[in-house]
Short mmCIF file of C-alpha atoms in Angstrom, two decimals:
data_model
loop_
_atom_site.label_atom_id
_atom_site.label_comp_id
_atom_site.label_asym_id
_atom_site.label_seq_id
_atom_site.Cartn_x
_atom_site.Cartn_y
_atom_site.Cartn_z
CA MET A 24 -132.77 -70.36 162.27
CA ALA A 25 -132.69 -74.04 163.17
CA SER A 26 -129.53 -73.84 165.25
CA CYS A 27 -127.08 -71.29 166.47
CA ASP A 28 -123.28 -71.36 166.08
CA ALA A 29 -120.54 -69.09 167.47
CA ALA A 30 -120.88 -66.54 164.68
CA ALA A 31 -124.66 -66.32 165.15
CA THR A 32 -124.19 -65.96 168.91
CA ALA A 33 -121.68 -63.17 168.40
CA ALA A 34 -124.06 -61.47 165.95
CA ALA A 35 -126.82 -61.69 168.55
CA VAL A 36 -124.54 -60.12 171.16
CA ARG A 37 -123.72 -57.28 168.78
CA GLN A 38 -127.46 -56.80 168.26
CA MET A 39 -127.83 -56.53 172.04
CA ALA A 40 -125.11 -53.88 172.17
CA GLU A 41 -126.85 -51.92 169.42
CA THR A 42 -130.19 -52.12 171.24
CA ILE A 43 -128.59 -50.86 174.44
CA GLU A 44 -127.04 -47.96 172.48
CA GLN A 45 -130.52 -47.05 171.24
CA HIS A 46 -132.23 -47.32 174.60
CA HIS A 47 -129.65 -46.40 177.24
CA THR A 48 -130.97 -42.88 177.80
CA GLU A 49 -134.48 -44.22 178.26
CA LEU A 50 -133.25 -46.88 180.70
CA THR A 51 -131.36 -44.27 182.69
CA HIS A 52 -134.54 -42.16 182.82
CA LEU A 53 -136.56 -45.12 184.10
CA ASP A 54 -133.88 -45.70 186.72
CA ARG A 55 -133.85 -42.07 187.77
CA GLU A 56 -137.56 -42.33 188.61
CA ILE A 57 -137.19 -45.19 191.08
CA GLY A 58 -133.48 -45.99 191.41
CA ASP A 59 -130.25 -44.09 191.15
CA GLY A 60 -130.30 -43.14 187.48
CA ASP A 61 -127.35 -45.05 186.09
CA HIS A 62 -128.77 -48.28 184.65
CA GLY A 63 -128.50 -47.28 180.97
CA ALA A 64 -125.13 -45.61 181.42
CA ASN A 65 -123.75 -48.72 183.14
CA LEU A 66 -125.07 -51.15 180.53
CA VAL A 67 -123.86 -49.09 177.59
CA ARG A 68 -120.36 -48.96 179.13
CA GLY A 69 -120.43 -52.75 179.52
CA PHE A 70 -121.72 -53.60 176.06
CA ARG A 71 -119.30 -51.20 174.35
CA ALA A 72 -116.50 -53.10 176.09
CA VAL A 73 -118.04 -56.39 174.93
CA VAL A 74 -118.08 -55.25 171.29
CA GLU A 75 -114.46 -54.10 171.53
CA LYS A 76 -113.44 -57.55 172.74
CA LEU A 77 -115.48 -59.31 170.03
CA ASP A 78 -113.85 -57.08 167.42
CA ALA A 79 -110.42 -58.02 168.72
CA ASP A 80 -110.95 -61.76 168.90
CA GLU A 81 -114.22 -63.59 168.30
CA PRO A 82 -114.41 -66.84 170.29
CA GLY A 83 -115.03 -70.16 168.53
CA THR A 84 -118.08 -71.57 170.35
CA PRO A 85 -121.39 -70.10 171.52
CA GLY A 86 -120.39 -70.87 175.12
CA ALA A 87 -117.10 -69.01 174.76
CA VAL A 88 -118.92 -65.98 173.33
CA LEU A 89 -121.32 -65.99 176.29
CA LYS A 90 -118.44 -66.33 178.74
CA LEU A 91 -116.68 -63.36 177.16
CA VAL A 92 -119.86 -61.31 177.62
CA ALA A 93 -120.14 -62.47 181.24
CA THR A 94 -116.61 -61.60 182.30
CA THR A 95 -116.67 -58.28 180.46
CA LEU A 96 -119.97 -57.19 182.01
CA ILE A 97 -118.81 -58.24 185.50
CA SER A 98 -115.61 -56.21 185.16
CA THR A 99 -117.06 -53.08 183.54
CA VAL A 100 -120.68 -52.49 184.56
CA GLY A 101 -120.63 -52.20 188.35
CA GLY A 102 -123.81 -51.50 190.28
CA ALA A 103 -126.22 -54.36 190.81
CA SER A 104 -126.74 -55.02 187.12
CA GLY A 105 -123.07 -55.91 186.50
CA PRO A 106 -122.98 -58.99 188.71
CA LEU A 107 -126.59 -59.89 187.87
CA PHE A 108 -126.32 -59.81 184.08
CA GLY A 109 -122.76 -61.14 184.35
CA THR A 110 -123.98 -64.12 186.35
CA ALA A 111 -126.81 -64.68 183.85
CA PHE A 112 -124.38 -64.93 180.93
CA LEU A 113 -121.94 -67.01 182.96
CA ARG A 114 -124.60 -69.59 183.87
CA ALA A 115 -125.80 -69.67 180.26
CA ALA A 116 -122.22 -70.23 179.11
CA THR A 117 -121.74 -73.04 181.61
CA LYS A 118 -125.01 -74.65 180.54
CA VAL A 119 -124.11 -74.80 176.85
CA GLY A 120 -120.56 -75.96 177.58
CA ASP A 121 -118.39 -76.35 174.49
CA ALA A 122 -121.18 -77.29 172.08
CA GLU A 123 -120.47 -76.09 168.54
CA THR A 124 -124.10 -75.25 167.83
CA LEU A 125 -127.17 -74.73 169.98
CA ASP A 126 -130.62 -76.08 169.15
CA ALA A 127 -133.93 -74.74 170.45
CA ALA A 128 -133.88 -76.89 173.60
CA MET A 129 -130.35 -75.82 174.46
CA VAL A 130 -131.19 -72.15 174.02
CA SER A 131 -134.20 -72.58 176.26
CA ASP A 132 -132.11 -74.43 178.86
CA ALA A 133 -129.47 -71.71 178.73
CA LEU A 134 -132.14 -69.08 179.40
CA SER A 135 -133.39 -71.11 182.37
CA ALA A 136 -129.89 -71.42 183.78
CA ALA A 137 -129.36 -67.69 183.32
CA ALA A 138 -132.55 -66.84 185.22
CA GLU A 139 -131.65 -69.28 188.01
CA GLY A 140 -128.27 -67.55 188.32
CA VAL A 141 -129.91 -64.15 188.67
CA VAL A 142 -132.24 -65.48 191.36
CA ALA A 143 -129.31 -67.07 193.22
CA ARG A 144 -127.23 -63.89 193.16
CA GLY A 145 -129.95 -61.28 193.66
CA LYS A 146 -132.27 -63.31 195.89
CA ALA A 147 -135.31 -61.72 194.28
CA ALA A 148 -138.59 -63.44 193.48
CA VAL A 149 -141.35 -62.73 190.98
CA GLY A 150 -143.32 -59.71 192.19
CA ASP A 151 -140.36 -57.93 193.81
CA LYS A 152 -140.25 -55.52 190.83
CA THR A 153 -136.87 -56.56 189.42
CA MET A 154 -135.48 -58.09 186.23
CA ILE A 155 -136.76 -61.45 187.48
CA ASP A 156 -140.29 -60.27 186.75
CA ALA A 157 -139.40 -60.20 183.05
CA PHE A 158 -136.98 -63.11 183.10
CA GLU A 159 -139.20 -65.79 184.66
CA PRO A 160 -142.15 -65.47 182.25
CA ALA A 161 -139.64 -65.35 179.38
CA VAL A 162 -138.11 -68.64 180.52
CA GLN A 163 -141.52 -70.30 180.78
CA ALA A 164 -142.55 -69.09 177.34
CA ALA A 165 -139.21 -70.29 175.94
CA GLN A 166 -139.67 -73.75 177.43
CA SER A 167 -143.11 -74.13 175.85
CA ALA A 168 -141.84 -72.90 172.49
CA ALA A 169 -138.81 -75.22 172.60
CA GLU A 170 -141.04 -78.31 172.50
CA GLU A 171 -142.08 -77.62 168.91
CA GLY A 172 -140.23 -74.63 167.57
CA SER A 173 -136.89 -73.41 166.28
CA VAL A 174 -134.28 -71.27 168.03
CA ALA A 175 -135.96 -68.21 166.53
CA ASP A 176 -139.36 -69.35 167.88
CA VAL A 177 -137.92 -69.84 171.35
CA LEU A 178 -136.36 -66.39 171.41
CA GLU A 179 -139.45 -64.74 169.94
CA ALA A 180 -141.62 -66.31 172.63
CA ALA A 181 -139.17 -65.26 175.35
CA ALA A 182 -138.97 -61.69 174.07
CA ALA A 183 -142.73 -61.28 173.74
CA ALA A 184 -143.32 -62.64 177.26
CA ALA A 185 -140.61 -60.40 178.71
CA GLU A 186 -141.96 -57.28 177.02
CA GLN A 187 -145.45 -57.94 178.34
CA ALA A 188 -144.14 -58.72 181.83
CA ALA A 189 -141.85 -55.69 181.93
CA SER A 190 -144.76 -53.36 181.26
CA GLU A 191 -146.67 -55.14 184.04
CA THR A 192 -144.03 -54.19 186.63
CA ALA A 193 -145.43 -50.64 186.72
CA PRO A 194 -148.14 -51.25 189.36
CA LEU A 195 -145.84 -53.25 191.64
CA GLU A 196 -144.21 -51.98 194.83
CA ALA A 197 -140.46 -52.62 194.77
CA ARG A 198 -139.04 -54.96 197.41
CA LYS A 199 -135.43 -55.29 196.22
CA GLY A 200 -132.68 -52.94 195.15
CA ARG A 201 -132.63 -49.22 195.56
CA ALA A 202 -136.23 -48.79 194.40
CA SER A 203 -137.37 -50.63 197.54
CA TYR A 204 -136.57 -47.53 199.60
CA LEU A 205 -139.35 -45.70 197.77
CA GLY A 206 -141.94 -48.15 199.04
CA GLU A 207 -145.33 -47.30 197.59
CA ARG A 208 -143.80 -44.37 195.73
CA SER A 209 -142.22 -46.94 193.38
CA VAL A 210 -145.71 -47.80 192.11
CA GLY A 211 -146.48 -46.47 188.63
CA HIS A 212 -143.00 -46.86 187.18
CA VAL A 213 -141.70 -49.68 185.00
CA ASP A 214 -138.70 -51.43 186.56
CA PRO A 215 -135.56 -50.53 184.58
CA GLY A 216 -134.01 -53.99 185.04
CA ALA A 217 -137.14 -55.71 183.75
CA GLN A 218 -137.21 -53.33 180.80
CA SER A 219 -133.53 -53.87 179.91
CA THR A 220 -134.07 -57.63 180.19
CA ALA A 221 -136.95 -57.32 177.71
CA TYR A 222 -134.78 -55.27 175.34
CA LEU A 223 -131.94 -57.81 175.50
CA LEU A 224 -134.27 -60.73 174.81
CA ARG A 225 -135.92 -58.79 171.97
CA SER A 226 -132.53 -58.19 170.37
CA LEU A 227 -131.78 -61.91 170.55
CA ALA A 228 -135.11 -62.65 168.84
CA THR A 229 -134.47 -60.03 166.17
CA SER A 230 -131.02 -61.40 165.50
CA ALA A 231 -132.30 -64.99 165.28
CA SER A 232 -135.16 -64.14 162.91
CA SER A 233 -132.94 -62.07 160.62
CA ALA A 234 -130.51 -64.99 160.47
CA GLY A 235 -133.36 -67.01 158.95
CA MET B 28 -125.40 -28.68 184.57
CA LYS B 29 -122.54 -26.49 185.70
CA LYS B 30 -119.52 -28.48 186.86
CA ILE B 31 -115.74 -28.18 186.76
CA ILE B 32 -115.18 -31.14 184.48
CA ASN B 33 -113.72 -31.98 181.08
CA ASP B 34 -115.50 -35.13 179.94
CA PRO B 35 -118.21 -36.89 182.01
CA ASP B 36 -116.55 -40.23 181.20
CA GLU B 37 -113.24 -39.08 182.67
CA VAL B 38 -114.43 -37.50 185.94
CA VAL B 39 -113.35 -40.35 188.21
CA SER B 40 -110.00 -41.08 186.56
CA GLU B 41 -108.99 -37.40 186.37
CA ALA B 42 -110.00 -36.83 189.99
CA LEU B 43 -107.97 -39.89 191.06
CA ALA B 44 -104.98 -38.57 189.12
CA GLY B 45 -105.26 -35.27 190.97
CA MET B 46 -105.58 -37.00 194.31
CA ALA B 47 -102.49 -39.09 193.66
CA GLN B 48 -100.40 -36.03 192.82
CA ALA B 49 -101.69 -34.03 195.78
CA HIS B 50 -100.99 -36.68 198.42
CA PRO B 51 -98.05 -38.87 197.34
CA ASP B 52 -96.92 -39.25 200.96
CA LEU B 53 -100.19 -40.95 201.94
CA ILE B 54 -101.58 -42.82 198.95
CA THR B 55 -100.81 -44.36 195.60
CA VAL B 56 -103.41 -44.62 192.86
CA ARG B 57 -103.27 -47.66 190.58
CA THR B 58 -105.21 -47.78 187.32
CA LYS B 59 -106.83 -50.46 185.16
CA PRO B 60 -108.51 -51.43 187.36
CA ASP B 61 -108.65 -48.27 189.45
CA TYR B 62 -108.02 -48.30 193.18
CA VAL B 63 -106.39 -46.22 195.89
CA VAL B 64 -103.88 -47.88 198.19
CA ARG B 65 -101.89 -46.60 201.17
CA ALA B 66 -98.40 -45.61 200.15
CA ASP B 67 -96.68 -48.25 202.30
CA ALA B 68 -98.89 -51.21 201.30
CA PRO B 69 -98.79 -54.09 201.81
CA VAL B 70 -98.03 -53.98 205.52
CA GLU B 71 -96.61 -57.39 206.38
CA GLY B 72 -98.25 -59.29 209.18
CA LYS B 73 -101.14 -56.88 209.73
CA VAL B 74 -104.79 -57.21 208.77
CA ALA B 75 -105.69 -55.06 205.78
CA LEU B 76 -108.96 -53.17 205.34
CA VAL B 77 -110.56 -52.65 201.95
CA SER B 78 -113.66 -50.60 201.31
CA GLY B 79 -115.17 -48.94 198.31
CA GLY B 80 -118.31 -47.82 196.60
CA GLY B 81 -119.50 -45.39 194.04
CA SER B 82 -117.55 -42.19 193.47
CA GLY B 83 -119.19 -38.86 194.25
CA HIS B 84 -119.06 -39.39 198.03
CA GLU B 85 -115.61 -37.89 198.60
CA PRO B 86 -113.69 -37.92 200.82
CA LEU B 87 -115.20 -41.44 201.28
CA HIS B 88 -113.47 -43.83 200.60
CA GLY B 89 -110.14 -42.80 199.08
CA GLY B 90 -109.80 -39.95 201.58
CA PHE B 91 -109.69 -42.47 204.40
CA VAL B 92 -106.85 -44.57 203.03
CA GLY B 93 -103.71 -44.42 205.14
CA ARG B 94 -102.08 -45.46 208.40
CA GLY B 95 -104.68 -46.29 211.03
CA MET B 96 -107.65 -46.55 208.68
CA LEU B 97 -108.20 -48.16 205.24
CA SER B 98 -105.50 -50.06 203.40
CA ALA B 99 -107.22 -49.56 200.05
CA ALA B 100 -110.37 -48.21 198.46
CA ALA B 101 -112.04 -49.22 195.21
CA PRO B 102 -113.95 -46.32 193.64
CA GLY B 103 -116.66 -47.17 191.12
CA ALA B 104 -118.15 -44.82 188.57
CA VAL B 105 -120.11 -41.92 190.08
CA PHE B 106 -122.81 -43.40 192.36
CA THR B 107 -122.10 -46.89 190.98
CA SER B 108 -120.49 -49.64 193.01
CA PRO B 109 -117.02 -50.79 191.96
CA THR B 110 -116.58 -53.95 189.93
CA PRO B 111 -115.28 -57.22 191.44
CA ASP B 112 -111.96 -57.00 189.62
CA GLN B 113 -111.28 -53.58 191.19
CA VAL B 114 -112.02 -54.93 194.65
CA LEU B 115 -109.98 -58.08 193.97
CA ALA B 116 -106.97 -56.08 192.75
CA ALA B 117 -107.16 -53.82 195.81
CA THR B 118 -107.44 -56.88 198.06
CA GLN B 119 -104.40 -58.53 196.48
CA ALA B 120 -102.38 -55.31 196.72
CA VAL B 121 -102.87 -54.90 200.46
CA ASP B 122 -102.82 -58.50 201.65
CA GLY B 123 -99.97 -58.68 204.16
CA GLY B 124 -100.59 -62.31 205.04
CA ALA B 125 -102.87 -61.66 208.03
CA GLY B 126 -106.11 -61.50 206.06
CA VAL B 127 -108.29 -58.79 204.61
CA LEU B 128 -111.51 -57.28 205.92
CA HIS B 129 -114.00 -55.90 203.39
CA ILE B 130 -116.13 -53.05 204.74
CA VAL B 131 -119.27 -52.91 202.62
CA LYS B 132 -122.16 -50.49 202.73
CA ASN B 133 -125.51 -52.24 202.46
CA TYR B 134 -126.47 -51.28 198.95
CA THR B 135 -127.44 -54.09 196.58
CA GLY B 136 -124.72 -53.28 194.04
CA ASP B 137 -121.96 -52.93 196.62
CA VAL B 138 -122.92 -56.16 198.34
CA LEU B 139 -123.08 -58.16 195.09
CA ASN B 140 -119.77 -56.87 193.75
CA PHE B 141 -117.86 -57.29 197.03
CA GLU B 142 -119.35 -60.78 197.47
CA THR B 143 -118.10 -61.74 194.02
CA ALA B 144 -114.67 -60.23 194.73
CA ALA B 145 -114.42 -62.08 198.06
CA GLU B 146 -115.12 -65.37 196.27
CA LEU B 147 -112.39 -64.59 193.73
CA ALA B 148 -109.93 -63.65 196.52
CA ALA B 149 -110.71 -66.85 198.42
CA ALA B 150 -109.89 -68.78 195.26
CA GLU B 151 -106.43 -67.20 195.47
CA ASP B 152 -106.00 -68.24 199.09
CA ILE B 153 -106.46 -64.77 200.57
CA GLU B 154 -108.48 -64.92 203.76
CA VAL B 155 -111.29 -62.40 203.41
CA ARG B 156 -114.02 -61.46 205.88
CA SER B 157 -116.80 -59.00 205.18
CA VAL B 158 -118.74 -56.69 207.40
CA ILE B 159 -121.90 -55.10 206.06
CA VAL B 160 -122.66 -51.64 207.43
CA ASP B 161 -126.39 -50.91 207.74
CA ASP B 162 -126.76 -47.94 210.06
CA ASP B 163 -129.59 -46.06 208.33
CA VAL B 164 -132.67 -46.01 210.56
CA ALA B 165 -134.76 -44.35 207.83
CA VAL B 166 -135.23 -47.63 206.03
CA LYS B 167 -137.50 -50.36 207.29
CA ASP B 168 -135.45 -53.40 208.17
CA SER B 169 -137.76 -55.99 206.74
CA THR B 170 -138.28 -58.41 203.90
CA PHE B 171 -140.01 -55.59 202.04
CA THR B 172 -136.83 -53.68 201.23
CA ALA B 173 -133.20 -54.42 200.45
CA GLY B 174 -132.59 -53.73 204.14
CA ARG B 175 -131.08 -50.77 205.89
CA ARG B 176 -128.53 -48.82 203.91
CA GLY B 177 -124.96 -48.26 204.98
CA VAL B 178 -124.36 -44.53 205.28
CA ALA B 179 -122.24 -42.20 207.43
CA GLY B 180 -121.64 -44.81 210.13
CA THR B 181 -119.26 -46.41 207.62
CA VAL B 182 -116.64 -43.73 208.39
CA LEU B 183 -116.68 -44.69 212.06
CA VAL B 184 -116.45 -48.42 211.25
CA GLU B 185 -113.44 -47.74 209.02
CA LYS B 186 -111.68 -45.59 211.63
CA ILE B 187 -112.19 -47.94 214.56
CA ALA B 188 -111.50 -51.20 212.71
CA GLY B 189 -108.51 -49.49 211.07
CA ALA B 190 -107.07 -48.63 214.48
CA ALA B 191 -107.50 -52.24 215.60
CA ALA B 192 -105.72 -53.51 212.48
CA GLU B 193 -102.93 -50.95 212.90
CA ARG B 194 -102.12 -52.11 216.42
CA GLY B 195 -101.85 -55.68 215.17
CA ASP B 196 -105.17 -57.27 216.11
CA SER B 197 -106.01 -60.54 214.34
CA LEU B 198 -108.55 -60.80 211.51
CA ASP B 199 -111.05 -62.28 213.95
CA GLU B 200 -110.54 -59.40 216.38
CA VAL B 201 -110.70 -56.67 213.72
CA THR B 202 -113.85 -58.22 212.27
CA ALA B 203 -115.43 -58.46 215.72
CA VAL B 204 -114.77 -54.81 216.54
CA ALA B 205 -116.10 -53.71 213.15
CA GLU B 206 -119.28 -55.70 213.80
CA LYS B 207 -119.54 -54.17 217.25
CA VAL B 208 -119.44 -50.68 215.76
CA VAL B 209 -122.15 -51.67 213.28
CA ARG B 210 -124.32 -52.84 216.18
CA GLN B 211 -123.83 -49.59 218.11
CA VAL B 212 -124.11 -47.00 215.30
CA ARG B 213 -127.24 -45.43 213.81
CA SER B 214 -127.73 -42.62 211.28
CA MET B 215 -130.38 -40.68 209.44
CA GLY B 216 -130.13 -38.00 206.76
CA VAL B 217 -132.05 -35.18 205.17
CA ALA B 218 -131.79 -33.56 201.73
CA LEU B 219 -132.60 -29.94 200.93
CA THR B 220 -131.71 -30.14 197.23
CA PRO B 221 -130.96 -32.86 194.69
CA CYS B 222 -127.58 -33.32 193.05
CA THR B 223 -126.57 -33.88 189.44
CA VAL B 224 -124.55 -36.91 188.36
CA PRO B 225 -122.07 -35.67 185.71
CA HIS B 226 -122.89 -38.51 183.33
CA SER B 227 -126.62 -37.86 183.23
CA GLY B 228 -126.46 -34.07 183.50
CA GLU B 229 -129.85 -33.84 185.22
CA PRO B 230 -130.84 -33.61 188.89
CA SER B 231 -131.28 -37.11 190.31
CA PHE B 232 -134.60 -36.30 191.98
CA GLU B 233 -136.99 -33.40 192.47
CA LEU B 234 -137.69 -31.31 195.53
CA GLY B 235 -139.83 -28.18 195.67
CA ASP B 236 -138.23 -24.93 196.85
CA ASP B 237 -139.93 -25.28 200.23
CA GLU B 238 -139.57 -29.06 200.56
CA ILE B 239 -137.02 -31.35 202.22
CA GLU B 240 -136.67 -35.11 201.93
CA LEU B 241 -136.33 -36.96 205.22
CA GLY B 242 -134.46 -40.22 205.53
CA ILE B 243 -132.31 -40.06 202.43
CA GLY B 244 -129.48 -42.42 201.62
CA ILE B 245 -126.17 -41.13 200.32
CA HIS B 246 -127.52 -40.56 196.82
CA GLY B 247 -130.54 -38.57 197.92
CA GLU B 248 -132.75 -41.59 197.47
CA PRO B 249 -135.67 -41.45 199.86
CA GLY B 250 -136.50 -43.47 202.93
CA ARG B 251 -139.34 -41.75 204.70
CA GLU B 252 -141.16 -38.70 203.38
CA LYS B 253 -141.10 -35.28 201.85
CA VAL B 254 -142.05 -32.48 204.25
CA LYS B 255 -142.05 -28.68 204.28
CA LEU B 256 -138.80 -26.95 205.21
CA GLN B 257 -138.47 -26.52 208.98
CA PRO B 258 -136.11 -24.76 211.40
CA ALA B 259 -132.88 -26.60 212.23
CA ASP B 260 -134.04 -27.56 215.73
CA ALA B 261 -137.09 -29.32 214.29
CA ILE B 262 -135.13 -31.16 211.59
CA VAL B 263 -132.53 -32.30 214.13
CA GLU B 264 -135.25 -33.40 216.53
CA THR B 265 -136.89 -35.51 213.82
CA LEU B 266 -133.61 -37.19 212.85
CA LEU B 267 -132.37 -37.74 216.40
CA THR B 268 -135.70 -39.01 217.69
CA ALA B 269 -135.66 -41.73 215.04
CA ILE B 270 -132.02 -42.54 215.81
CA VAL B 271 -132.28 -42.55 219.60
CA ASP B 272 -135.47 -44.60 219.63
CA ASP B 273 -134.02 -47.19 217.29
CA LEU B 274 -131.07 -48.67 219.21
CA PRO B 275 -132.28 -47.32 221.67
CA TYR B 276 -129.75 -44.95 223.18
CA ALA B 277 -130.53 -44.36 226.83
CA GLU B 278 -129.89 -41.88 229.59
CA GLY B 279 -126.31 -42.23 230.80
CA ASP B 280 -124.97 -43.51 227.46
CA GLN B 281 -121.76 -42.00 226.16
CA VAL B 282 -121.84 -41.36 222.44
CA LEU B 283 -119.86 -40.05 219.52
CA LEU B 284 -121.97 -37.42 217.73
CA PHE B 285 -121.22 -37.10 214.03
CA VAL B 286 -122.86 -34.35 211.95
CA ASN B 287 -122.03 -34.98 208.31
CA GLY B 288 -122.53 -32.59 205.41
CA MET B 289 -123.78 -33.96 202.08
CA GLY B 290 -121.47 -31.68 200.09
CA GLY B 291 -123.53 -28.55 199.42
CA THR B 292 -124.34 -27.41 202.93
CA PRO B 293 -121.97 -24.83 204.43
CA VAL B 294 -120.03 -25.84 207.52
CA ILE B 295 -121.67 -23.02 209.52
CA GLU B 296 -125.01 -24.84 209.15
CA LEU B 297 -123.44 -28.13 210.22
CA TYR B 298 -122.17 -26.55 213.43
CA LEU B 299 -125.57 -24.93 213.96
CA ALA B 300 -127.17 -28.38 213.62
CA TYR B 301 -124.51 -29.83 215.94
CA ASN B 302 -125.55 -27.22 218.53
CA SER B 303 -129.20 -28.27 218.15
CA ALA B 304 -128.19 -31.91 218.52
CA ARG B 305 -126.23 -31.27 221.72
CA LYS B 306 -129.27 -29.58 223.27
CA PHE B 307 -131.52 -32.48 222.26
CA LEU B 308 -129.15 -35.15 223.60
CA SER B 309 -128.45 -33.23 226.80
CA ASP B 310 -132.19 -33.12 227.52
CA LYS B 311 -132.25 -36.91 227.17
CA GLY B 312 -129.28 -37.39 229.49
CA ILE B 313 -127.10 -38.76 226.69
CA GLU B 314 -123.51 -37.62 227.07
CA VAL B 315 -121.54 -36.63 223.99
CA SER B 316 -117.93 -37.58 224.68
CA ARG B 317 -116.51 -37.50 221.13
CA SER B 318 -117.52 -35.49 218.05
CA LEU B 319 -117.01 -35.25 214.32
CA VAL B 320 -118.41 -32.40 212.20
CA GLY B 321 -117.81 -31.84 208.49
CA ASN B 322 -118.19 -33.21 204.97
CA TYR B 323 -117.02 -36.81 205.23
CA ILE B 324 -119.46 -38.81 203.13
CA THR B 325 -121.05 -36.58 200.56
CA SER B 326 -123.43 -36.72 197.61
CA LEU B 327 -121.77 -34.43 195.08
CA GLU B 328 -123.20 -30.92 195.57
CA MET B 329 -126.38 -31.96 197.35
CA GLN B 330 -127.46 -29.75 200.24
CA GLY B 331 -128.32 -31.69 203.35
CA MET B 332 -126.78 -33.54 206.23
CA SER B 333 -126.90 -36.70 208.23
CA ILE B 334 -126.62 -37.27 211.93
CA THR B 335 -124.92 -40.34 213.35
CA LEU B 336 -124.65 -41.60 216.92
CA LEU B 337 -122.20 -44.27 218.03
CA ARG B 338 -122.51 -45.66 221.53
CA LEU B 339 -119.02 -45.71 223.01
CA ASP B 340 -117.37 -47.89 225.57
CA GLU B 341 -113.73 -47.94 226.66
CA GLN B 342 -112.61 -50.16 223.79
CA LEU B 343 -114.30 -48.12 221.05
CA THR B 344 -113.18 -44.79 222.57
CA GLU B 345 -109.56 -45.92 222.69
CA LEU B 346 -109.65 -47.06 219.07
CA TRP B 347 -111.41 -43.86 217.97
CA ASP B 348 -108.70 -41.80 219.70
CA ALA B 349 -105.83 -43.76 218.13
CA PRO B 350 -103.59 -41.90 215.64
CA VAL B 351 -104.69 -41.82 212.03
CA SER B 352 -103.06 -40.38 208.97
CA THR B 353 -105.29 -40.07 205.91
CA ILE B 354 -106.23 -37.27 203.54
CA ALA B 355 -109.51 -36.45 205.29
CA LEU B 356 -108.93 -37.60 208.85
CA ARG B 357 -105.69 -37.01 210.74
CA ARG B 358 -104.79 -37.32 214.35
CA ASP B 359 -101.25 -37.34 215.71
CA ALA B 360 -100.13 -39.70 218.41
#
């Protein structure tokens, strides 16, 4: 896929919702080990609401699709992940503005803006054992890929980096969120937010590659 | 999982519907988004208090909505903080023109959602202040954690700030007294069993038959360590030593002693623990001048308790003693 329009963005969002449906029990299990055991349940509630809204009225630009996702997640997810993912989509929406289509550089910039939003809201840094641990390497990989590649290349690079980084959160000791109360007992478990971030980026990559 | 429920997705809304029908004189429940508001809201010219958090901690927060305490409460899904639009709607519903104070427990999700709601309210010209309750001494207050959690001390903040708002104090004054309570209150909890969130259907953590978890938050999440079950005197000593040393509370201090049940511990055990606590404090020369014992901030059916101390002065005592009329806390004038 050379560029991405509103329909492709909406298709990618639906792919995210499907991925969350498939993995929400696993995410909730990860969260039960080091958090409060609701991460998957919260995300699946949010993405079901997103799909309902897309079914009712699909917006006309990629930015408008992302904004719909943002506001819906903020108003339905709750917990820490609602405002964090909501902010991510909101910053991405703001970054792409009312462009009709997104090229590789714009997708990469939108990912950067999203990650910056999460950092601003959650005040976490790499190594704190949060979604930032997956998001930051994904953004860096996306930026490198954007210099040469297509939208699909950018998203593939981001997804691969996030998957690798999410698995590498296991040995870390949590310093943010509810897992931080476990201290060294958080070691040995993958961070659920990093894992869901990897899943969401993977679904974007899958959607982009299947779109050709 | 054995629970008196119909559908895990409907637990909160059906419980709110029951609450509304049981207490129409005190509260009204609004839906989409869901929040609980005192029956006579908004009260013109008085500061309004809004709190909220995950459901599953009843009577917190909806049980403390009414004259002399909270103006509204936003209940999230079970153990999940409410969303910003719930908090915003509650804030709008109770704004009587004198400003709104948000009382927020220091949990990442609660803080983020209330912060977002406060920004949205400010955009609508409602003056909002926030006070973050972080009374849990079990958690290290450092850059290595999300900071101390807000636990049972929240009830005392809501009562005392609510009394100040009810008598007509300004937003600055109500905020200041809420912050004063936060500075003077400390808590620590213990779990004997885990609990089961209806949506997941499985216990939220594991404890051996002979183990207890010291320093839990209000979801059973840990703060210190797992130890073998001990007699009540020893458990109380562990909790109170950590609490007393933290502020510290000193000989000659007057305190409010609050023994809170987590939902699954019988009241007889809470009074037994209260007795242990009185002995411990008496030995230290700390005078208990006010008390609260019962299930006020719970974790579903978890067995366990928390102990809270609030250092009292004349101002805080007077506000604590002021009349209050809510589902879970009532005191006549």
